[in-house]
Short mmCIF file of C-alpha atoms and ligand atoms in Angstrom, two decimals:
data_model
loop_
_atom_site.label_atom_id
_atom_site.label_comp_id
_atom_site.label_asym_id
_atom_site.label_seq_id
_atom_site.Cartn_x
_atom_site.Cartn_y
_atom_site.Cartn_z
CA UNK A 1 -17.12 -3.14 -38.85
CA UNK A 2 -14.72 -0.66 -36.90
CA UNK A 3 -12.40 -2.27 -34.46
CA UNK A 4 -14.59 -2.82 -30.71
CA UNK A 5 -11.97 -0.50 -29.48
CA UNK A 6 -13.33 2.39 -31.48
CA UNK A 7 -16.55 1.63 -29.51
CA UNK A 8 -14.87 2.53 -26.42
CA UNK A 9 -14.37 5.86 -24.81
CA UNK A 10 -11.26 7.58 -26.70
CA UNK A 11 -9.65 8.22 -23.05
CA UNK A 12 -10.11 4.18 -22.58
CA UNK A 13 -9.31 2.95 -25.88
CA UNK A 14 -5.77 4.45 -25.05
CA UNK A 15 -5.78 3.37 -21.53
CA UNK A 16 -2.33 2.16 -19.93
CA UNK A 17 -3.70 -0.24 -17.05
CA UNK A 18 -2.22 -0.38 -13.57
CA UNK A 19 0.52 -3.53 -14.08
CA UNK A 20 0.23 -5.47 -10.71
CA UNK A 21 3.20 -7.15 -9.33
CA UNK A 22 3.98 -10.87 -10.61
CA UNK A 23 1.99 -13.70 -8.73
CA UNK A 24 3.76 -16.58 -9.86
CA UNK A 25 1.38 -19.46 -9.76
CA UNK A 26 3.67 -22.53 -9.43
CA UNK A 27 5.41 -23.14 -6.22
CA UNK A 28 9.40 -22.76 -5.17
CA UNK A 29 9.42 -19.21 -5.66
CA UNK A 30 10.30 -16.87 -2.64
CA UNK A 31 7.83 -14.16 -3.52
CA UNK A 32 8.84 -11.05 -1.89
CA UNK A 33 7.77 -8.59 -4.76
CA UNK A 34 4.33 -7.40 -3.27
CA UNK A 35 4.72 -6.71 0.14
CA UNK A 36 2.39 -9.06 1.73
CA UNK A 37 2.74 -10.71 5.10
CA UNK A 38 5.07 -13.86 5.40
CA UNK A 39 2.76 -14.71 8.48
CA UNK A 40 -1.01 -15.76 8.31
CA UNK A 41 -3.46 -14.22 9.20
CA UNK A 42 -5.30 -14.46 12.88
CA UNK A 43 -6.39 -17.70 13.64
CA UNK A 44 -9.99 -15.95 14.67
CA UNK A 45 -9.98 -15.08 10.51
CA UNK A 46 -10.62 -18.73 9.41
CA UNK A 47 -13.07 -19.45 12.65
CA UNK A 48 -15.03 -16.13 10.87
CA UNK A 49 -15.11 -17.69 7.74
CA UNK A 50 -16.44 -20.79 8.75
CA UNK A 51 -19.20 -19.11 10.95
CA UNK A 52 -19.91 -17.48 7.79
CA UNK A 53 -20.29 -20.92 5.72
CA UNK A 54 -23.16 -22.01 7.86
CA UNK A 55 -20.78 -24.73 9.24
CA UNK A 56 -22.73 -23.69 12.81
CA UNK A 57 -26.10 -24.48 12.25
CA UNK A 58 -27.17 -21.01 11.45
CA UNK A 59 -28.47 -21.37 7.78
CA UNK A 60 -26.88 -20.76 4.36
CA UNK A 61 -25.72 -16.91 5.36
CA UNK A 62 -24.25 -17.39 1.50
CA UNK A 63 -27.63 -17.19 0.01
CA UNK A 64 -27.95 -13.43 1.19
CA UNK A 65 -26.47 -10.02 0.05
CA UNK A 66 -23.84 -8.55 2.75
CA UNK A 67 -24.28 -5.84 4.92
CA UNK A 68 -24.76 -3.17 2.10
CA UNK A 69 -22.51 -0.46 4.33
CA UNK A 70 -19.97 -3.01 6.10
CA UNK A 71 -21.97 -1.19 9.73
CA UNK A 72 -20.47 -3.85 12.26
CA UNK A 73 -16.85 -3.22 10.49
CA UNK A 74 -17.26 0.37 10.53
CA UNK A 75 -18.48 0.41 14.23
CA UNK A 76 -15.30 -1.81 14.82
CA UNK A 77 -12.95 0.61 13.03
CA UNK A 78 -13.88 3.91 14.35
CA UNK A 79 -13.95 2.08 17.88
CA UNK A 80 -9.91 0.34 17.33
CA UNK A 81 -8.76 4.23 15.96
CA UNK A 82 -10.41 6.17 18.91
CA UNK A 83 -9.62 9.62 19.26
CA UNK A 84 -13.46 10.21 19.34
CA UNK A 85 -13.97 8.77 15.47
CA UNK A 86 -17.48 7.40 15.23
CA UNK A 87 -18.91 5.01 12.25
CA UNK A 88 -19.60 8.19 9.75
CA UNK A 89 -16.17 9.18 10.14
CA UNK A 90 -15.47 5.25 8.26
CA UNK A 91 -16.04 3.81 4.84
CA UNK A 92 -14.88 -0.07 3.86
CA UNK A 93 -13.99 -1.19 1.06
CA UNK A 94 -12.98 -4.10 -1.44
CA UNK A 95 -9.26 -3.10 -0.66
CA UNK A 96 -8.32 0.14 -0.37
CA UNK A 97 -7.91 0.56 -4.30
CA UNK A 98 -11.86 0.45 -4.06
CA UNK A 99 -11.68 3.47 -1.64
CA UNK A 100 -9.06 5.10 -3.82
CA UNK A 101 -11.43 4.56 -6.69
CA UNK A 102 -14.16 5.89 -4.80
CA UNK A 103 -12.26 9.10 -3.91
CA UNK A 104 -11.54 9.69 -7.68
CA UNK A 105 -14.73 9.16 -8.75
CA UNK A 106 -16.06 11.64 -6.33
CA UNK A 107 -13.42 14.54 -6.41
CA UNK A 108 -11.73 14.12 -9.26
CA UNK A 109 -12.51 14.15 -13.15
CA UNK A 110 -11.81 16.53 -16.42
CA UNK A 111 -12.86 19.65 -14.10
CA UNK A 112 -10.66 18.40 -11.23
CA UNK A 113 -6.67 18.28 -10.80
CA UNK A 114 -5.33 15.74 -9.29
CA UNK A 115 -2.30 15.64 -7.25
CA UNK A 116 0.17 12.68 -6.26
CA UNK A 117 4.23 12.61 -5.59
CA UNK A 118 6.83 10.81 -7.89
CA UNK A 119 7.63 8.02 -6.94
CA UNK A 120 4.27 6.99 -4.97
CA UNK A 121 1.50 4.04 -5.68
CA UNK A 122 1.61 4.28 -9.40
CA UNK A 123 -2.18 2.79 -9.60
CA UNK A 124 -2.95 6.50 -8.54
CA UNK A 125 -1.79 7.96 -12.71
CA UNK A 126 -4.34 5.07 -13.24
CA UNK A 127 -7.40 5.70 -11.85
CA UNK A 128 -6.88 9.44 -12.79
CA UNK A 129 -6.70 8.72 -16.23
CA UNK A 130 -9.83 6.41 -16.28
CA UNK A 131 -11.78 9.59 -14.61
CA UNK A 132 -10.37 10.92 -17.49
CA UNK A 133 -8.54 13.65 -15.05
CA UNK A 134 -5.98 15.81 -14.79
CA UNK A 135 -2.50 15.33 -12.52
CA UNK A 136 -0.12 17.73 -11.13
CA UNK A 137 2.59 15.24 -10.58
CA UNK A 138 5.11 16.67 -7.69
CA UNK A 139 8.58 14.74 -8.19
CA UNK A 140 11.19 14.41 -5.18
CA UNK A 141 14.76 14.84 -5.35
CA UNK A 142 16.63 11.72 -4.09
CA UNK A 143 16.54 13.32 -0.92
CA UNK A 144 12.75 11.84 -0.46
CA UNK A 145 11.82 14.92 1.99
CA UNK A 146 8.32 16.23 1.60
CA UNK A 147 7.84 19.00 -0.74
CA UNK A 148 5.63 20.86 1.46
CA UNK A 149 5.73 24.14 -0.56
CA UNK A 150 4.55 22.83 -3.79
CA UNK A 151 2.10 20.82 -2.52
CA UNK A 152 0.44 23.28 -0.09
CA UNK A 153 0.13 25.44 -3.31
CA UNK A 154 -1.44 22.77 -5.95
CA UNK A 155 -4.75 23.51 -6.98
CA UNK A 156 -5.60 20.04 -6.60
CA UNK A 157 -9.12 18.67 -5.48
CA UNK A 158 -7.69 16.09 -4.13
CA UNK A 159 -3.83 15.17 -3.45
CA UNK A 160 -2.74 11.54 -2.84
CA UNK A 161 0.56 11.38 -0.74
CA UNK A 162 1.54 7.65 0.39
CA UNK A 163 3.38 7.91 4.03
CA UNK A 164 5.24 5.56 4.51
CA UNK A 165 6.04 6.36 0.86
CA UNK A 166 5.92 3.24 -1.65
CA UNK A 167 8.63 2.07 -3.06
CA UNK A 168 10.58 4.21 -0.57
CA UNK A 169 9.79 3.13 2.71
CA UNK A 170 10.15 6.39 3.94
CA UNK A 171 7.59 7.75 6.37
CA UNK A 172 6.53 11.63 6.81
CA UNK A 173 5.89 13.06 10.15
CA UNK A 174 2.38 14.58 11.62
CA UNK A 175 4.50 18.12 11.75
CA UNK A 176 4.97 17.58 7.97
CA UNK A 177 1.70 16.59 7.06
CA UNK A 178 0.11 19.60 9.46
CA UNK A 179 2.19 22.15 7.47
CA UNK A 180 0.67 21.03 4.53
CA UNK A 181 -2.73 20.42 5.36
CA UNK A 182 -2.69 23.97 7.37
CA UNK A 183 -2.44 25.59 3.60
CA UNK A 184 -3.81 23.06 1.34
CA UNK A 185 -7.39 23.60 0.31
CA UNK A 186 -8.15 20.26 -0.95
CA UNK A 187 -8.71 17.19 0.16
CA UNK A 188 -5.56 15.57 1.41
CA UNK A 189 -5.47 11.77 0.86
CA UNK A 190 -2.89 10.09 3.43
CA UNK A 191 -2.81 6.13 2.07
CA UNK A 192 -1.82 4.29 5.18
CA UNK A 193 -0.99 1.23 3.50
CA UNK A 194 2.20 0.95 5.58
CA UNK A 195 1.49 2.75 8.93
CA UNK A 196 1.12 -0.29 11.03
CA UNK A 197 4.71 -0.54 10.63
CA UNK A 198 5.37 3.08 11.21
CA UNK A 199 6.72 4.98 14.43
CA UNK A 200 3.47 7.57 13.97
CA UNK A 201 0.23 7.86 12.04
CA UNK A 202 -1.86 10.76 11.32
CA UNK A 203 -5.29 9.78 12.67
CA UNK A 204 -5.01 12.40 15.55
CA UNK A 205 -5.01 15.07 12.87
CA UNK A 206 -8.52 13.99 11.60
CA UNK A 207 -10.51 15.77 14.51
CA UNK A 208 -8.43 19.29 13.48
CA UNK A 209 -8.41 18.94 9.18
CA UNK A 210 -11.43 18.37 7.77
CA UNK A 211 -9.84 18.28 4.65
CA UNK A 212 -7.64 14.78 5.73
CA UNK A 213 -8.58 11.49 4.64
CA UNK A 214 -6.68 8.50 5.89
CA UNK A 215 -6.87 5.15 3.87
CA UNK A 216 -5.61 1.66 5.04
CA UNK A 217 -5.79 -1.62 4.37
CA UNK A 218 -5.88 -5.39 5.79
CA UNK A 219 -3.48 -6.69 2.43
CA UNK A 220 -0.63 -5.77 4.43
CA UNK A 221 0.05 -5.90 7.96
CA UNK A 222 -3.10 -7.96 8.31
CA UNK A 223 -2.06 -10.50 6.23
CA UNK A 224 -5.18 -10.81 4.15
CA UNK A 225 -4.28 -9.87 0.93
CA UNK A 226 -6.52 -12.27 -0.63
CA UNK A 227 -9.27 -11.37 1.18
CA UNK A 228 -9.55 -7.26 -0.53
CA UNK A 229 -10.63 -4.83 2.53
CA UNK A 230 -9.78 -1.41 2.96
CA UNK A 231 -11.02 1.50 4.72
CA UNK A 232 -10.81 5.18 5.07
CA UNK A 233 -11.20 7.49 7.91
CA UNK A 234 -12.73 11.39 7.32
CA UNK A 235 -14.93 14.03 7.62
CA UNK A 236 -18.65 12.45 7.92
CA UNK A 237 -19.49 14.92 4.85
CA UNK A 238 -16.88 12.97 2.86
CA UNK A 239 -17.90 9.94 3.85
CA UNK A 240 -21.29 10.52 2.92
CA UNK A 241 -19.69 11.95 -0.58
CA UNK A 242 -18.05 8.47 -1.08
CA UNK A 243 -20.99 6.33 0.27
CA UNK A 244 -22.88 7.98 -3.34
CA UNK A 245 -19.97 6.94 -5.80
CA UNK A 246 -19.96 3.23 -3.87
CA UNK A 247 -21.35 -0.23 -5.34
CA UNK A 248 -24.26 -0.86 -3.05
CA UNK A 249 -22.80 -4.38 -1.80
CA UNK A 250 -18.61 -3.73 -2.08
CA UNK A 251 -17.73 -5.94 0.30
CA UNK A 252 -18.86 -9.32 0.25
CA UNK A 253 -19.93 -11.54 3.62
CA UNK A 254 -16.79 -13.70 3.86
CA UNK A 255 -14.65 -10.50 3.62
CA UNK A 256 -16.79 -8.43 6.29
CA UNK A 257 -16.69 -11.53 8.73
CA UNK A 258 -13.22 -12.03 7.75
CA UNK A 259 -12.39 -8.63 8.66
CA UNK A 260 -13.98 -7.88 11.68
CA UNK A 261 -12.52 -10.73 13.20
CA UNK A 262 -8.84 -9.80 12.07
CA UNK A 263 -9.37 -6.39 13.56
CA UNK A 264 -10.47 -8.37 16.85
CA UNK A 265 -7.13 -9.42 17.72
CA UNK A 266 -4.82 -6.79 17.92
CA UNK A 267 -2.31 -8.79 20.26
CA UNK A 268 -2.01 -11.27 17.53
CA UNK A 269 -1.10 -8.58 14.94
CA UNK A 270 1.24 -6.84 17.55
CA UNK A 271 3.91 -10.08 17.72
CA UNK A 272 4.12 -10.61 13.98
CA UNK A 273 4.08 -7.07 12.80
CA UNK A 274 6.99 -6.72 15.41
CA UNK A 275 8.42 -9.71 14.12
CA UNK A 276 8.08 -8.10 10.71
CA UNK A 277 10.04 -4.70 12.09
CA UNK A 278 12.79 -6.33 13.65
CA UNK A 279 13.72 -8.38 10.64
CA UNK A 280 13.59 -5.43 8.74
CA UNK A 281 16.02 -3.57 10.82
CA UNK A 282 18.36 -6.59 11.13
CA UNK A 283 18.34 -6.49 7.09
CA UNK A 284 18.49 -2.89 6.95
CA UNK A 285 21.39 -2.46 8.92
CA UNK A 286 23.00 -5.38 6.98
CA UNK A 287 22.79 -3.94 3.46
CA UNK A 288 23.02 -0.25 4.61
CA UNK A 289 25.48 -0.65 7.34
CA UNK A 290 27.71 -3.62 6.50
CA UNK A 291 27.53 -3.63 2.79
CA UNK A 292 27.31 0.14 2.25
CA UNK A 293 24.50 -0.02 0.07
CA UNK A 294 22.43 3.34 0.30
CA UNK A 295 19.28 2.23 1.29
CA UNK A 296 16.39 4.64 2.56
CA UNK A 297 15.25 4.14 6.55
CA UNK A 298 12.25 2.24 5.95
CA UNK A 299 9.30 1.91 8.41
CA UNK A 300 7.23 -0.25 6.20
CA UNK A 301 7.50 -3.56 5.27
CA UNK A 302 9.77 -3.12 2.73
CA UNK A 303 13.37 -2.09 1.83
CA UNK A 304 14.26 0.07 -0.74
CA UNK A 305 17.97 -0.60 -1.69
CA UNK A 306 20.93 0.78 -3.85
CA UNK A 307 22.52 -2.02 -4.55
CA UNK A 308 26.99 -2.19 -5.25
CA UNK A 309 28.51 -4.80 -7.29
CA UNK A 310 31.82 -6.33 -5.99
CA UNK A 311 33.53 -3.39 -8.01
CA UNK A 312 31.58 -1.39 -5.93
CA UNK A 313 29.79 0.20 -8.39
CA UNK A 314 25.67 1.15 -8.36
CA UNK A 315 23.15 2.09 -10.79
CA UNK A 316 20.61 1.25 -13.51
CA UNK A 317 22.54 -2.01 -14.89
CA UNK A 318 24.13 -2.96 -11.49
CA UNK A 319 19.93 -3.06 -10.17
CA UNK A 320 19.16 -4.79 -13.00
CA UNK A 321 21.34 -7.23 -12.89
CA UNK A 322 20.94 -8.06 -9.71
CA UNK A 323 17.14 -8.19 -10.45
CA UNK A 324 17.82 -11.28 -12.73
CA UNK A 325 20.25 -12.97 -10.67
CA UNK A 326 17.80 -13.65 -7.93
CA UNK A 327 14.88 -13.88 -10.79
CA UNK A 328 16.88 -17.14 -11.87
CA UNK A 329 16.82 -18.44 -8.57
CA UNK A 330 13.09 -18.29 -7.87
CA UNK A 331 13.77 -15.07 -5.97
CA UNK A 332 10.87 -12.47 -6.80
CA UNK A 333 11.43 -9.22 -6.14
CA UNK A 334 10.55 -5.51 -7.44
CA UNK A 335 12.88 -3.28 -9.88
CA UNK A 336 11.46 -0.20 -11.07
CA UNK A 337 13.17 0.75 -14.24
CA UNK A 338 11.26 3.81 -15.60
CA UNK A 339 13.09 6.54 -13.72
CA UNK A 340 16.03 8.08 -12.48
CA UNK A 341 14.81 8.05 -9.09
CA UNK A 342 14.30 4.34 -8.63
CA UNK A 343 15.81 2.47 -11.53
CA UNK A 344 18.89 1.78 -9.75
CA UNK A 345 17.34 0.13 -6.57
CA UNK A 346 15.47 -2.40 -5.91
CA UNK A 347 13.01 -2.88 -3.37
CA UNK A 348 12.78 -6.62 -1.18
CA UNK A 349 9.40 -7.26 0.69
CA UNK A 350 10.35 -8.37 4.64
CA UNK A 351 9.84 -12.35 4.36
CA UNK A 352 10.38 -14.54 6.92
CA UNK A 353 13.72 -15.01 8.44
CA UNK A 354 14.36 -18.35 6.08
CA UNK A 355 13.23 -16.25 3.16
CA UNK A 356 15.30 -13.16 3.98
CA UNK A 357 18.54 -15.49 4.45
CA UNK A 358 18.16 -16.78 1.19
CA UNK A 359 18.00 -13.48 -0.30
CA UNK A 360 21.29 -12.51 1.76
CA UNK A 361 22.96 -15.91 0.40
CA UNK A 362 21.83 -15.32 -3.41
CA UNK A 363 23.46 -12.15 -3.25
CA UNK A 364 26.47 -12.65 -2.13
CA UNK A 365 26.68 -15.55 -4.60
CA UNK A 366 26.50 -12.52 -7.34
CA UNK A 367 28.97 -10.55 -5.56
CA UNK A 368 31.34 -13.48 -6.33
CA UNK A 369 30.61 -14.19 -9.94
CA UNK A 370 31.35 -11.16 -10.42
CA UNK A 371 34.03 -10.20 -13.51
C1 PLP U 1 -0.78 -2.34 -1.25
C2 PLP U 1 -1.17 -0.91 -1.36
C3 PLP U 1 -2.49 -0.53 -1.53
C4 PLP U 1 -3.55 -1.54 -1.91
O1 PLP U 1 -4.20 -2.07 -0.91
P1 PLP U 1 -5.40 -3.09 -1.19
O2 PLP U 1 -6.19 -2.93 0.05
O3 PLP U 1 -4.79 -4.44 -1.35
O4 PLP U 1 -6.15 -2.64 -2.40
C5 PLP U 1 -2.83 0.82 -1.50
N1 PLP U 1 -1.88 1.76 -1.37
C6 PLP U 1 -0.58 1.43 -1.25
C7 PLP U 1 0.43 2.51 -1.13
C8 PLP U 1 -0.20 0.10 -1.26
O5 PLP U 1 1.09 -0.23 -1.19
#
């Protein structure tokens, strides 16, 4: 009998699958390697989810499908973005790798290129290749600015450009974005992941660009990883397009309740995700400033960091090294070997202040073993 591989589709057979960050399941780790919230979520979140159990005398709301289109989360979305979005501009899904799934599905494929930036989300190579796609992969130079030019003249159906950028931190402006999407003929996917962190976002632009589709997701600011919703903002005719390409029932009940209520208290969000900001900056300005490690200006949730031994010396092995150090002291972060542009930083998810002290004390531990 031939291998059950050889039953699969050639393009899936040889199939590299997106590798997700570690999630250690034991405890003692400080787990700062996937950018989720050190805070919880709302309180309102876990009041949702028990409304949602039944535990209020309203039945077994368990024993029936979801809402098949998410319509009280959409209504809430369009309503917390404003600028005159309504619920076709909005489509929710299970995370916002669902929607980027979706968008693939629907625009891209063996008869359609598509674009991303290097480095960017590298699940978007991924879902390109299981669409069995094209990609016009646009690299930056360790500068990091937005190569408008060769974007605005892909051929792309659709071009996926993460701002703030991932692992950078490094955020593009509206003026940037406009110059693209002013020349650009296909559909420009902005993945939001990071904007609540971000001085601007470009939902303002929607009303002018057709062509712009914003994704974002709870995983992150929100603080509900665990509980997979995303959503993206366009064009009602896009919607519509992704609405086709869409399991009927994507997001399940506890996830929709979940959700909505999250998205119902914004002044809870605003302390902790300016919480999360100024320990970033306090960090930031540590390494970069005091240290003199070159480290990008981040406004995400992240920091993206050159780091110097006590010779003073950076790169590949330096990163590495460093990498392991904390590794054997239950500190979990991200190192991204595989190119030029990154394998000599490393990039440190914002933790809580007692986390983000004990990365600060294991590394100047390594600065003093050093040779
Ligand atoms: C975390 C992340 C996502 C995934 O979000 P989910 O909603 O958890 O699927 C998407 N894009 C970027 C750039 C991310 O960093």
């Amino acid at each position: 009998m031939s291998s059950l591989s050889d039953l699969a589709l050639p393009h899936i057979a040889k199939l590299h699958a997106y590798t997700p960050g570690l999630q250690p399941t034991e405890p003692g780790w400080v787990k700062l390697n996937t950018n989720e919230s050190p805070y919880g979520p709302s309180p309102r979140v876990a009041e949702a989810i028990r409304r949602e159990l039944g535990e209020h005398a309203d039945g077994d709301p368990l024993r029936l499908y979801p809402n098949p289109k998410s319509t009280p989360l959409r209504q809430l979305v369009a309503k917390i973005h404003g600028h005159g979005l309504r619920e076709g501009n909005v489509i929710i899904g299970n995370g916002s790798d669902d929607i980027l799934n979706l968008l693939m599905r629907a625009f891209g494929g063996p008869a359609a290129a598509t674009g991303f930036t290097f480095p960017s989300y590298s699940l978007y190579p991924v879902l390109v290749a299981i669409q069995k796609g094209m990609s016009q992969v646009i690299e930056f130079d360790r500068s990091m600015k937005l190569p408008v030019e060769k974007i605005a003249a892909s051929n792309a159906h659709a071009f996926f450009l993460t701002s703030p950028n991932a692992p950078t931190g490094v955020a593009f402006t509206n003026a940037e974005l406009e110059a693209v999407l002013a020349r650009f003929s296909g559909l420009l996917v902005v993945d939001e992941a990071y904007a609540p962190f971000a001085r601007e976002n470009a939902v303002s632009l929607l009303k002018r660009y057709p062509n712009l589709v914003i994704t974002r997701t709870l995983s992150k600011a929100h603080a509900l990883a665990g509980i997979r919703v995303g959503y993206a903002l366009a064009h009602p005719d896009v919607i519509e397009l992704l609405d086709r390409v869409r399991d009927s029932y994507n997001v399940n009940r506890l996830s929709q309740a979940a959700a909505c209520a999250a998205l119902g208290d914004p002044g809870y969000y605003d302390v902790i995700i300016g919480k999360i900001i100024r320990t970033r900056d306090h960090w930031l300005g540590e390494w970069a400033g005091r240290r003199g490690w070159f480290t990008y200006e981040s406004q995400s949730n992240f920091i993206f960091t050159e780091p110097k031994n006590a010779r003073g010396e950076s790169g590949p092995a330096v990163a590495k090294e460093l990498y392991e150090f904390l590794l054997s002291r239950k500190i979990l972060i991200r190192y991204f070997p595989s190119h030029a542009l990154t394998a000599s930083f490393l990039r440190i998810s914002v933790g809580s202040d007692d986390e983000m002290f004990a990365v600060n004390s294991a590394i100047e531990a390594w600065l003093k073993i050093a040779p």
